[in-house]
């Protein structure tokens, strides 16, 4: 896993452990330097200046993009990296800031908008956004698993998300329900394990290749 993805996944895991959605995001400038970072804080009350929390719009990508200043620079050479495909809100935020590239780590079958949203207006045509699809199997598998655990087992019964999920990713629903997988995640939460430890425990259970970096 590249180091930027390790950071994104660490943020996502912090969010999951705090009861929010397992989503982390960073913004890199044209030299690859991190200039923004955030995570979902939807189900938390945090008072971090410049960040949203305890709100349906307290999304990881919003919290990361909000750190870009308003004046003086353009962000066409910047990249938004997030482990979950952004929703309509966050696609809108990416377009507003004018970041040139979006990398997402896992396609969201319910709210994902990078693969489904079409917007035709002059601002969008002028700015453009290059979308890079999932490319890291560990990020993809662990994100899909944690997102499924969140929606199906931690905050179940909300309905809408489950329909798309069951139709498109029954494999994830089945995997998340396996006692060995559920136990590995519960153990990691209880021990306050870091993301590398969690991923190492999940690798054999998910059939992922061993660490390459
Ligand atoms: N892509 C995302 C979906 C849901 N929540 C987030 O923070 N981000």
XYZ file of N, CA, C and O and ligand atoms in Angstrom:
860
model
N 0.852 -1.187 0.000
C 0.000 0.000 0.000
C 0.896 1.249 0.000
O 1.769 1.358 0.852
N 0.677 2.129 -0.928
C 1.437 3.393 -0.956
C 1.182 4.183 0.336
O 0.111 4.088 0.921
N 2.137 5.057 0.698
C 2.002 5.724 1.994
C 0.775 6.633 2.060
O 0.161 6.778 3.111
N 0.402 7.245 0.933
C -0.790 8.102 0.984
C -2.040 7.273 1.306
O -2.909 7.699 2.072
N -2.072 6.057 0.775
C -3.230 5.208 1.069
C -3.213 4.724 2.519
O -4.242 4.570 3.148
N -2.005 4.502 3.032
C -1.931 4.093 4.441
C -2.502 5.210 5.329
O -3.236 4.955 6.268
N -2.183 6.448 4.991
C -2.696 7.581 5.767
C -4.215 7.693 5.627
O -4.939 7.877 6.623
N -4.696 7.574 4.408
C -6.145 7.642 4.171
C -6.853 6.531 4.952
O -7.888 6.761 5.604
N -6.277 5.334 4.926
C -6.904 4.214 5.633
C -6.810 4.387 7.149
O -7.717 3.983 7.881
N -5.732 5.015 7.617
C -5.616 5.287 9.068
C -6.710 6.268 9.491
O -7.337 6.105 10.549
N -6.960 7.272 8.670
C -8.034 8.232 8.975
C -9.393 7.522 8.966
O -10.254 7.769 9.822
N -9.569 6.658 7.976
C -10.839 5.918 7.873
C -11.053 5.027 9.101
O -12.161 4.920 9.634
N -9.980 4.418 9.553
C -10.071 3.531 10.720
C -10.340 4.338 11.992
O -11.127 3.941 12.843
N -9.724 5.525 12.110
C -10.041 6.417 13.235
C -11.538 6.731 13.237
O -12.188 6.738 14.283
N -12.064 7.025 12.052
C -13.481 7.370 11.936
C -14.350 6.179 12.362
O -15.287 6.330 13.147
N -13.997 5.001 11.861
C -14.786 3.800 12.193
C -14.786 3.566 13.705
O -15.832 3.331 14.320
N -13.609 3.646 14.308
C -13.501 3.394 15.750
C -14.279 4.424 16.561
O -14.734 4.155 17.667
N -14.436 5.624 15.992
C -15.177 6.676 16.695
C -16.680 6.590 16.404
O -17.446 7.442 16.849
N -17.096 5.604 15.620
C -18.522 5.421 15.359
C -19.027 6.088 14.095
O -20.212 6.029 13.771
N -18.127 6.755 13.363
C -18.538 7.390 12.112
C -18.311 6.446 10.938
O -17.870 5.308 11.113
N -18.596 6.910 9.733
C -18.359 6.067 8.555
C -16.862 5.924 8.308
O -16.103 6.882 8.526
N -16.433 4.758 7.847
C -14.994 4.543 7.667
C -14.456 5.209 6.398
O -14.153 4.539 5.404
N -14.365 6.519 6.429
C -13.879 7.252 5.259
C -12.803 8.238 5.693
O -12.989 8.998 6.648
N -11.697 8.230 4.965
C -10.616 9.190 5.177
C -10.255 9.818 3.841
O -10.439 9.197 2.789
N -9.753 11.050 3.886
C -9.412 11.735 2.636
C -8.231 12.663 2.871
O -8.089 13.233 3.956
N -7.394 12.782 1.858
C -6.327 13.784 1.912
C -6.282 14.525 0.590
O -6.741 14.020 -0.441
N -5.718 15.740 0.642
C -5.476 16.514 -0.577
C -3.968 16.672 -0.721
O -3.283 17.049 0.250
N -3.453 16.341 -1.900
C -2.027 16.484 -2.197
C -1.839 17.615 -3.194
O -2.646 17.759 -4.133
N -0.768 18.402 -3.002
C -0.509 19.443 -4.003
C 0.268 18.840 -5.181
O 0.500 17.619 -5.221
N 0.682 19.669 -6.112
C 1.331 19.179 -7.323
C 2.648 18.463 -7.078
O 3.098 17.674 -7.907
N 3.258 18.712 -5.901
C 4.500 18.014 -5.551
C 4.238 16.798 -4.676
O 5.167 16.183 -4.161
N 2.984 16.493 -4.440
C 2.654 15.338 -3.608
C 2.674 15.651 -2.121
O 2.617 14.744 -1.284
N 2.751 16.938 -1.773
C 2.749 17.319 -0.354
C 1.303 17.417 0.134
O 0.448 17.989 -0.548
N 1.051 16.862 1.321
C -0.316 16.887 1.844
C -0.687 18.290 2.318
O 0.022 18.881 3.129
N -1.777 18.814 1.789
C -2.205 20.158 2.183
C -3.596 20.146 2.816
O -4.118 21.198 3.193
N -4.181 18.984 2.954
C -5.468 18.863 3.626
C -5.704 17.414 4.007
O -5.226 16.503 3.313
N -6.377 17.195 5.124
C -6.723 15.830 5.529
C -8.008 15.893 6.328
O -8.275 16.888 7.011
N -8.785 14.857 6.231
C -10.036 14.834 6.983
C -10.595 13.430 7.046
O -10.099 12.516 6.386
N -11.597 13.283 7.866
C -12.277 11.985 7.946
C -13.737 12.233 8.237
O -14.133 13.353 8.614
N -14.531 11.209 8.047
C -15.946 11.343 8.383
C -16.072 11.571 9.882
O -15.453 10.868 10.681
N -16.879 12.567 10.252
C -17.126 12.838 11.679
C -18.637 12.943 11.895
O -19.107 13.669 12.759
N -19.343 12.203 11.066
C -20.799 12.287 11.032
C -21.454 11.976 12.377
O -22.400 12.638 12.791
N -20.957 10.949 13.037
C -21.606 10.528 14.286
C -20.806 10.944 15.518
O -20.794 10.239 16.520
N -20.121 12.070 15.409
C -19.305 12.536 16.535
C -19.545 14.013 16.776
O -19.907 14.739 15.873
N -19.273 14.418 18.014
C -19.313 15.838 18.369
C -17.892 16.303 18.572
O -17.333 16.132 19.641
N -17.273 16.844 17.576
C -15.909 17.351 17.724
C -15.955 18.839 17.463
O -16.732 19.305 16.652
N -15.094 19.575 18.136
C -15.052 21.010 17.849
C -13.683 21.336 17.266
O -12.847 21.939 17.905
N -13.441 20.872 16.057
C -12.182 21.178 15.378
C -12.445 22.353 14.438
O -13.307 22.263 13.560
N -11.713 23.456 14.634
C -11.972 24.624 13.790
C -11.860 24.277 12.303
O -10.942 23.579 11.899
N -12.810 24.751 11.542
C -12.773 24.513 10.102
C -13.278 23.151 9.673
O -13.233 22.813 8.488
N -13.728 22.335 10.615
C -14.206 20.993 10.268
C -15.661 20.842 10.727
O -16.040 21.378 11.766
N -16.411 20.094 9.950
C -17.789 19.784 10.343
C -17.803 18.520 11.196
O -16.924 17.670 11.053
N -18.791 18.394 12.063
C -19.017 17.129 12.769
C -20.465 17.074 13.199
O -21.175 18.084 13.125
N -20.896 15.875 13.625
C -22.277 15.679 14.040
C -23.239 16.276 13.024
O -24.147 17.034 13.373
N -23.024 15.906 11.775
C -23.840 16.461 10.705
C -23.824 15.477 9.537
O -22.829 14.768 9.333
N -24.904 15.447 8.788
C -24.951 14.547 7.632
C -24.014 14.974 6.518
O -23.811 14.235 5.566
N -23.506 16.192 6.634
C -22.543 16.617 5.610
C -21.110 16.678 6.165
O -20.232 17.258 5.531
N -20.898 16.048 7.301
C -19.537 16.011 7.873
C -18.742 14.885 7.206
O -18.337 13.908 7.843
N -18.529 15.036 5.908
C -17.859 13.984 5.141
C -16.345 14.195 5.122
O -15.855 15.337 5.198
N -15.635 13.098 4.968
C -14.169 13.139 4.957
C -13.640 14.095 3.891
O -12.738 14.901 4.146
N -14.201 14.000 2.694
C -13.700 14.809 1.580
C -13.962 16.292 1.827
O -13.129 17.136 1.522
N -15.130 16.608 2.394
C -15.449 18.006 2.712
C -14.446 18.528 3.740
O -13.882 19.612 3.581
N -14.220 17.734 4.798
C -13.300 18.177 5.849
C -11.882 18.363 5.317
O -11.158 19.245 5.778
N -11.482 17.551 4.346
C -10.134 17.706 3.754
C -10.093 18.903 2.805
O -9.173 19.727 2.865
N -11.088 19.025 1.945
C -11.092 20.111 0.946
C -11.269 21.479 1.606
O -10.813 22.488 1.067
N -11.927 21.513 2.768
C -12.173 22.787 3.457
C -10.872 23.453 3.879
O -10.856 24.646 4.187
N -9.780 22.684 3.898
C -8.484 23.272 4.294
C -7.786 24.016 3.165
O -6.761 24.665 3.393
N -8.310 23.914 1.954
C -7.706 24.681 0.852
C -8.130 26.135 0.980
O -9.317 26.427 1.168
N -7.183 27.048 0.869
C -7.548 28.459 1.010
C -8.364 28.949 -0.176
O -8.354 28.333 -1.259
N -9.048 30.052 0.044
C -9.942 30.548 -0.999
C -9.190 31.321 -2.072
O -9.463 31.183 -3.257
N -8.225 32.121 -1.634
C -7.644 33.080 -2.580
C -6.235 32.738 -3.016
O -5.501 32.047 -2.336
N -5.876 33.255 -4.171
C -4.475 33.336 -4.542
C -3.911 32.170 -5.335
O -2.907 32.327 -6.013
N -4.526 31.019 -5.241
C -3.943 29.853 -5.919
C -5.032 29.098 -6.661
O -6.197 29.175 -6.317
N -4.620 28.343 -7.664
C -5.589 27.413 -8.245
C -5.086 26.001 -7.931
O -3.910 25.790 -7.655
N -6.012 25.077 -7.949
C -5.702 23.747 -7.448
C -5.775 22.680 -8.538
O -5.987 21.510 -8.262
N -5.598 23.111 -9.762
C -5.685 22.165 -10.879
C -4.650 21.050 -10.823
O -4.881 19.971 -11.364
N -3.530 21.305 -10.140
C -2.519 20.237 -10.030
C -2.666 19.464 -8.717
O -1.819 18.661 -8.363
N -3.743 19.711 -7.987
C -3.965 19.021 -6.713
C -4.795 17.750 -6.915
O -5.574 17.649 -7.873
N -4.622 16.823 -5.987
C -5.344 15.549 -6.058
C -6.075 15.279 -4.752
O -5.483 15.418 -3.675
N -7.329 14.922 -4.866
C -8.110 14.463 -3.706
C -8.038 12.940 -3.677
O -8.372 12.292 -4.677
N -7.580 12.397 -2.559
C -7.483 10.936 -2.417
C -8.425 10.505 -1.311
O -8.338 11.020 -0.185
N -9.334 9.609 -1.601
C -10.302 9.150 -0.606
C -10.525 7.653 -0.773
O -10.488 7.141 -1.899
N -10.746 6.952 0.340
C -10.910 5.501 0.187
C -12.299 5.125 -0.322
O -12.465 4.048 -0.894
N -13.284 6.002 -0.138
C -14.637 5.706 -0.630
C -14.990 6.661 -1.780
O -14.726 7.864 -1.699
N -15.569 6.114 -2.818
C -16.020 6.950 -3.939
C -16.883 8.101 -3.404
O -17.828 7.873 -2.654
N -16.565 9.339 -3.753
C -17.327 10.474 -3.226
C -18.806 10.454 -3.646
O -19.157 9.973 -4.726
N -19.624 11.028 -2.771
C -21.053 11.180 -3.055
C -21.260 12.469 -3.867
O -20.302 13.184 -4.181
N -22.498 12.792 -4.157
C -22.811 14.010 -4.938
C -22.282 15.266 -4.240
O -21.730 16.169 -4.886
N -22.473 15.314 -2.918
C -22.002 16.472 -2.150
C -20.509 16.684 -2.353
O -20.051 17.798 -2.634
N -19.748 15.609 -2.189
C -18.288 15.739 -2.229
C -17.777 15.917 -3.651
O -16.735 16.555 -3.860
N -18.478 15.365 -4.638
C -18.116 15.673 -6.027
C -18.310 17.164 -6.255
O -17.497 17.823 -6.899
N -19.389 17.708 -5.695
C -19.637 19.146 -5.819
C -18.531 19.953 -5.158
O -18.050 20.936 -5.715
N -18.097 19.519 -3.990
C -17.027 20.235 -3.278
C -15.722 20.155 -4.056
O -14.982 21.141 -4.160
N -15.429 18.991 -4.627
C -14.198 18.841 -5.422
C -14.248 19.796 -6.616
O -13.268 20.472 -6.933
N -15.401 19.864 -7.255
C -15.539 20.756 -8.416
C -15.428 22.219 -7.993
O -14.820 23.027 -8.695
N -15.995 22.560 -6.848
C -15.912 23.952 -6.382
C -14.477 24.376 -6.113
O -14.080 25.484 -6.443
N -13.708 23.487 -5.484
C -12.319 23.868 -5.177
C -11.467 23.871 -6.438
O -10.446 24.541 -6.489
N -11.866 23.081 -7.434
C -11.094 23.035 -8.680
C -9.905 22.082 -8.630
O -8.995 22.199 -9.462
N -9.908 21.118 -7.668
C -8.825 20.129 -7.699
C -8.894 19.387 -9.035
O -9.974 19.146 -9.573
N -7.726 19.053 -9.577
C -7.703 18.504 -10.934
C -7.940 17.010 -11.020
O -8.367 16.502 -12.060
N -7.642 16.306 -9.914
C -7.693 14.834 -9.974
C -8.349 14.263 -8.725
O -8.157 14.788 -7.621
N -9.096 13.221 -8.927
C -9.704 12.469 -7.823
C -9.251 11.012 -7.919
O -9.405 10.387 -8.971
N -8.676 10.493 -6.834
C -8.383 9.056 -6.734
C -9.330 8.497 -5.692
O -9.304 8.978 -4.553
N -10.113 7.501 -6.027
C -10.905 6.877 -4.953
C -10.562 5.392 -4.880
O -10.157 4.793 -5.868
N -10.723 4.838 -3.674
C -10.208 3.503 -3.429
C -11.222 2.382 -3.542
O -10.851 1.216 -3.685
N -12.497 2.720 -3.441
C -13.534 1.660 -3.466
C -14.812 2.257 -4.031
O -15.217 3.360 -3.649
N -15.424 1.565 -4.970
C -16.658 2.068 -5.564
C -17.824 1.871 -4.593
O -18.058 0.760 -4.133
N -18.525 2.950 -4.294
C -19.640 2.889 -3.351
C -20.921 2.576 -4.124
O -21.391 3.409 -4.905
N -21.498 1.382 -3.912
C -22.655 0.988 -4.723
C -23.914 1.790 -4.416
O -24.865 1.790 -5.193
N -23.918 2.472 -3.282
C -25.118 3.225 -2.898
C -25.014 4.701 -3.261
O -25.763 5.206 -4.099
N -24.059 5.403 -2.662
C -24.019 6.864 -2.816
C -22.957 7.339 -3.791
O -22.868 8.539 -4.064
N -22.152 6.417 -4.313
C -21.029 6.823 -5.164
C -21.488 7.649 -6.358
O -22.382 7.252 -7.117
N -20.878 8.827 -6.508
C -21.309 9.731 -7.575
C -20.235 9.942 -8.642
O -20.546 10.410 -9.734
N -18.990 9.568 -8.347
C -17.933 9.754 -9.360
C -18.265 8.937 -10.599
O -17.915 9.316 -11.723
N -18.933 7.794 -10.390
C -19.267 6.913 -11.512
C -20.667 7.166 -12.063
O -21.064 6.523 -13.042
N -21.422 8.052 -11.441
C -22.811 8.175 -11.891
C -23.295 9.605 -12.102
O -24.292 9.832 -12.782
N -22.579 10.579 -11.527
C -23.103 11.941 -11.593
C -22.651 12.623 -12.883
O -21.476 12.642 -13.187
N -23.589 13.141 -13.626
C -23.210 13.949 -14.781
C -23.735 15.359 -14.555
O -24.902 15.557 -14.225
N -22.844 16.298 -14.667
C -23.224 17.691 -14.459
C -22.796 18.453 -15.694
O -21.665 18.341 -16.141
N -23.750 19.169 -16.258
C -23.382 19.964 -17.424
C -23.610 21.428 -17.128
O -24.737 21.891 -17.161
N -22.573 22.108 -16.748
C -22.668 23.560 -16.646
C -21.296 24.147 -16.972
O -20.304 23.414 -17.006
N -21.223 25.433 -17.240
C -19.953 26.013 -17.697
C -18.827 25.860 -16.685
O -17.677 25.638 -17.068
N -19.151 25.946 -15.413
C -18.093 25.832 -14.405
C -17.440 24.452 -14.472
O -16.214 24.325 -14.470
N -18.266 23.435 -14.551
C -17.729 22.075 -14.588
C -16.948 21.850 -15.883
O -15.854 21.266 -15.870
N -17.477 22.332 -16.998
C -16.748 22.120 -18.260
C -15.392 22.811 -18.203
O -14.409 22.306 -18.730
N -15.365 23.969 -17.583
C -14.122 24.722 -17.562
C -13.091 24.050 -16.657
O -11.915 23.968 -16.997
N -13.544 23.547 -15.533
C -12.578 22.999 -14.577
C -12.160 21.577 -14.921
O -10.994 21.247 -14.896
N -13.119 20.726 -15.200
C -12.780 19.331 -15.482
C -12.219 18.641 -14.241
O -11.718 19.292 -13.341
N -12.367 17.366 -14.183
C -11.851 16.591 -13.054
C -11.491 15.214 -13.596
O -12.343 14.508 -14.133
N -10.232 14.843 -13.454
C -9.808 13.517 -13.909
C -10.055 12.518 -12.785
O -9.600 12.738 -11.652
N -10.795 11.476 -13.071
C -11.126 10.495 -12.034
C -10.312 9.219 -12.235
O -10.325 8.640 -13.314
N -9.589 8.836 -11.190
C -8.790 7.609 -11.247
C -9.490 6.540 -10.415
O -9.789 6.751 -9.239
N -9.748 5.406 -11.037
C -10.527 4.347 -10.390
C -9.684 3.521 -9.404
O -8.464 3.638 -9.397
N -10.346 2.690 -8.602
C -9.623 1.901 -7.601
C -8.460 1.109 -8.201
O -8.600 0.520 -9.272
N -7.328 1.135 -7.480
C -6.144 0.467 -8.021
C -5.392 -0.343 -6.973
O -4.417 -0.992 -7.288
N -5.864 -0.319 -5.729
C -5.145 -1.033 -4.671
C -6.117 -2.037 -4.044
O -7.116 -1.638 -3.437
N -5.789 -3.326 -4.183
C -6.770 -4.341 -3.760
C -6.961 -4.362 -2.246
O -8.046 -4.694 -1.760
N -5.929 -3.967 -1.494
C -6.083 -3.952 -0.037
C -7.022 -2.829 0.392
O -7.940 -3.036 1.191
N -6.799 -1.649 -0.169
C -7.673 -0.509 0.144
C -9.111 -0.858 -0.232
O -10.055 -0.618 0.546
N -9.261 -1.445 -1.380
C -10.602 -1.775 -1.881
C -11.294 -2.780 -0.948
O -12.436 -2.571 -0.533
N -10.592 -3.852 -0.619
C -11.216 -4.915 0.174
C -11.506 -4.450 1.606
O -12.590 -4.709 2.139
N -10.551 -3.752 2.224
C -10.736 -3.361 3.625
C -11.793 -2.254 3.727
O -12.625 -2.257 4.637
N -11.783 -1.327 2.771
C -12.811 -0.277 2.784
C -14.203 -0.880 2.603
O -15.134 -0.546 3.341
N -14.338 -1.759 1.617
C -15.647 -2.380 1.358
C -16.148 -3.120 2.585
O -17.329 -3.042 2.945
N -15.230 -3.793 3.255
C -15.604 -4.563 4.443
C -16.051 -3.636 5.581
O -17.108 -3.835 6.188
N -15.248 -2.611 5.866
C -15.598 -1.715 6.984
C -16.889 -0.948 6.693
O -17.722 -0.752 7.588
N -17.058 -0.522 5.445
C -18.289 0.206 5.100
C -19.499 -0.717 5.275
O -20.549 -0.307 5.786
N -19.349 -1.967 4.874
C -20.453 -2.919 5.009
C -20.738 -3.189 6.485
O -21.902 -3.223 6.898
N -19.686 -3.349 7.271
C -19.887 -3.567 8.714
C -20.631 -2.383 9.324
O -21.529 -2.551 10.148
N -20.247 -1.181 8.907
C -20.890 0.008 9.461
C -22.389 0.015 9.155
O -23.221 0.163 10.048
N -22.729 -0.160 7.880
C -24.133 -0.037 7.476
C -24.995 -1.221 7.892
O -26.162 -1.063 8.217
N -24.401 -2.423 7.860
C -25.241 -3.600 8.089
C -25.271 -4.064 9.531
O -26.265 -4.600 9.990
N -24.141 -3.883 10.247
C -24.064 -4.484 11.562
C -23.967 -3.462 12.683
O -24.331 -3.747 13.803
N -23.483 -2.255 12.355
C -23.354 -1.272 13.423
C -24.511 -0.295 13.447
O -24.963 0.128 14.476
N -24.972 0.106 12.276
C -26.120 1.009 12.199
C -27.125 0.416 11.218
O -27.427 1.018 10.190
N -27.624 -0.761 11.552
C -28.509 -1.441 10.603
C -29.904 -0.835 10.573
O -30.249 -0.013 11.415
N -30.677 -1.272 9.602
C -32.092 -0.917 9.581
C -32.393 0.408 8.934
O -33.511 0.882 8.965
N -31.396 1.026 8.301
C -31.684 2.311 7.666
C -32.289 2.113 6.274
O -32.727 3.059 5.651
N -32.205 0.884 5.780
C -32.949 0.570 4.546
C -32.251 0.895 3.254
O -31.673 0.023 2.613
N -32.289 2.155 2.869
C -31.902 2.529 1.507
C -30.534 1.996 1.090
O -30.391 1.422 0.004
N -29.546 2.174 1.945
C -28.201 1.731 1.577
C -28.183 0.230 1.337
O -27.555 -0.256 0.389
N -28.909 -0.497 2.167
C -28.862 -1.951 2.110
C -29.328 -2.543 0.801
O -28.811 -3.574 0.358
N -30.275 -1.903 0.173
C -30.828 -2.463 -1.068
C -29.765 -2.507 -2.159
O -29.483 -3.554 -2.746
N -29.120 -1.368 -2.386
C -28.086 -1.317 -3.425
C -26.949 -2.272 -3.080
O -26.404 -2.963 -3.941
N -26.618 -2.310 -1.813
C -25.503 -3.138 -1.345
C -25.785 -4.612 -1.606
O -24.971 -5.333 -2.149
N -26.959 -5.066 -1.156
C -27.285 -6.488 -1.308
C -27.348 -6.882 -2.768
O -26.956 -7.984 -3.138
N -27.843 -5.973 -3.621
C -27.939 -6.283 -5.041
C -26.569 -6.353 -5.689
O -26.276 -7.252 -6.455
N -25.739 -5.352 -5.367
C -24.473 -5.241 -6.100
C -23.312 -5.933 -5.420
O -22.375 -6.346 -6.075
N -23.315 -6.005 -4.109
C -22.171 -6.583 -3.398
C -22.601 -7.596 -2.332
O -22.231 -7.474 -1.160
N -23.354 -8.628 -2.738
C -23.725 -9.639 -1.735
C -22.497 -10.308 -1.133
O -22.522 -10.757 0.019
N -21.397 -10.340 -1.896
C -20.155 -10.940 -1.388
C -19.664 -10.218 -0.130
O -19.226 -10.856 0.830
N -19.775 -8.885 -0.140
C -19.309 -8.121 1.025
C -20.194 -8.371 2.238
O -19.704 -8.462 3.367
N -21.495 -8.455 1.977
C -22.432 -8.680 3.085
C -22.129 -10.036 3.725
O -22.124 -10.181 4.953
N -21.841 -11.013 2.883
C -21.513 -12.358 3.386
C -20.187 -12.345 4.145
O -20.072 -12.907 5.241
N -19.187 -11.682 3.560
C -17.868 -11.654 4.207
C -17.943 -10.975 5.565
O -17.375 -11.451 6.550
N -18.650 -9.842 5.618
C -18.733 -9.086 6.876
C -19.432 -9.894 7.967
O -19.211 -9.648 9.150
N -20.263 -10.847 7.558
C -21.014 -11.647 8.534
C -20.218 -12.851 9.033
O -20.644 -13.523 9.971
N -19.082 -13.145 8.399
C -18.303 -14.312 8.851
C -17.783 -14.073 10.262
O -17.185 -13.036 10.531
N -18.003 -15.026 11.179
C -17.589 -14.807 12.575
C -16.111 -14.451 12.702
O -15.752 -13.590 13.509
N -15.249 -15.068 11.899
C -13.813 -14.788 12.031
C -13.494 -13.352 11.625
O -12.653 -12.685 12.230
N -14.191 -12.859 10.619
C -13.956 -11.486 10.145
C -14.499 -10.499 11.175
O -13.818 -9.546 11.574
N -15.728 -10.734 11.619
C -16.347 -9.847 12.610
C -15.503 -9.813 13.882
O -15.284 -8.751 14.469
N -14.983 -10.988 14.278
C -14.178 -11.055 15.512
C -12.872 -10.285 15.348
O -12.426 -9.609 16.285
N -12.258 -10.356 14.166
C -10.991 -9.639 13.939
C -11.218 -8.133 14.063
O -10.400 -7.416 14.659
N -12.326 -7.660 13.524
C -12.606 -6.220 13.599
C -12.930 -5.818 15.042
O -12.405 -4.828 15.545
N -13.769 -6.607 15.708
C -14.120 -6.294 17.106
C -12.874 -6.256 17.993
O -12.727 -5.395 18.854
N -11.983 -7.229 17.750
C -10.744 -7.304 18.535
C -9.893 -6.050 18.300
O -9.359 -5.468 19.228
N -9.785 -5.668 17.051
C -8.973 -4.492 16.716
C -9.558 -3.232 17.355
O -8.822 -2.370 17.830
N -10.880 -3.136 17.380
C -11.525 -1.979 18.024
C -11.209 -2.010 19.523
O -10.774 -1.010 20.102
N -11.397 -3.176 20.152
C -11.208 -3.287 21.604
C -9.771 -2.974 22.003
O -9.522 -2.363 23.039
N -8.823 -3.389 21.164
C -7.402 -3.187 21.526
C -6.858 -1.866 21.011
O -5.669 -1.609 21.119
N -7.719 -1.083 20.381
C -7.277 0.181 19.775
C -6.097 -0.061 18.838
O -5.117 0.692 18.811
N -6.203 -1.134 18.057
C -5.138 -1.499 17.110
C -5.018 -0.437 16.021
O -5.994 0.238 15.698
N -3.810 -0.306 15.468
C -3.669 0.637 14.351
C -4.089 -0.044 13.051
O -4.370 -1.243 13.018
N -4.131 0.740 11.990
C -4.664 0.231 10.720
C -3.793 -0.895 10.161
O -4.302 -1.859 9.598
N -2.462 -0.805 10.340
C -1.583 -1.868 9.813
C -1.869 -3.196 10.504
O -1.878 -4.243 9.869
N -2.100 -3.124 11.816
C -2.389 -4.345 12.570
C -3.713 -4.952 12.102
O -3.820 -6.161 11.886
N -4.705 -4.087 11.923
C -5.995 -4.597 11.447
C -5.833 -5.261 10.080
O -6.320 -6.371 9.843
N -5.146 -4.569 9.183
C -4.995 -5.096 7.824
C -4.239 -6.425 7.840
O -4.631 -7.378 7.156
N -3.205 -6.523 8.669
C -2.455 -7.783 8.755
C -3.358 -8.920 9.226
O -3.261 -10.050 8.744
N -4.251 -8.616 10.166
C -5.163 -9.663 10.657
C -6.188 -10.050 9.605
O -6.633 -11.186 9.541
N -6.570 -9.064 8.787
C -7.617 -9.350 7.797
C -7.072 -10.045 6.553
O -7.812 -10.748 5.859
N -5.785 -9.838 6.260
C -5.218 -10.367 5.008
C -5.557 -11.831 4.741
O -6.140 -12.142 3.706
N -5.223 -12.746 5.690
C -5.529 -14.151 5.405
C -7.035 -14.415 5.294
O -7.478 -15.246 4.501
N -7.816 -13.663 6.066
C -9.271 -13.889 6.058
C -9.902 -13.427 4.753
O -10.907 -13.966 4.300
N -9.312 -12.403 4.152
C -9.878 -11.845 2.915
C -9.154 -12.367 1.677
O -9.481 -11.977 0.554
N -8.151 -13.209 1.900
C -7.395 -13.743 0.763
C -6.563 -12.691 0.055
O -6.345 -12.749 -1.161
N -6.060 -11.721 0.829
C -5.239 -10.671 0.229
C -3.775 -11.085 0.250
O -3.326 -11.731 1.197
N -3.057 -10.651 -0.782
C -1.625 -10.939 -0.839
C -0.933 -10.293 0.342
O -1.409 -9.290 0.878
N 0.208 -10.843 0.760
C 0.889 -10.240 1.904
C 1.530 -8.921 1.507
O 1.725 -8.638 0.337
N 1.842 -8.163 2.559
C 2.314 -6.778 2.397
C 3.468 -6.663 1.413
O 4.450 -7.380 1.528
N 3.356 -5.743 0.463
C 4.451 -5.549 -0.493
C 5.292 -4.337 -0.150
O 6.371 -4.141 -0.670
N 4.773 -3.478 0.715
C 5.586 -2.308 1.088
C 5.244 -1.897 2.502
O 4.242 -2.309 3.046
N -17.545 9.185 0.218
C -18.100 9.345 1.459
C -19.286 8.733 1.779
C -19.812 8.926 3.041
N -19.179 9.695 3.936
C -18.013 10.298 3.625
O -17.404 11.006 4.456
N -17.485 10.114 2.363
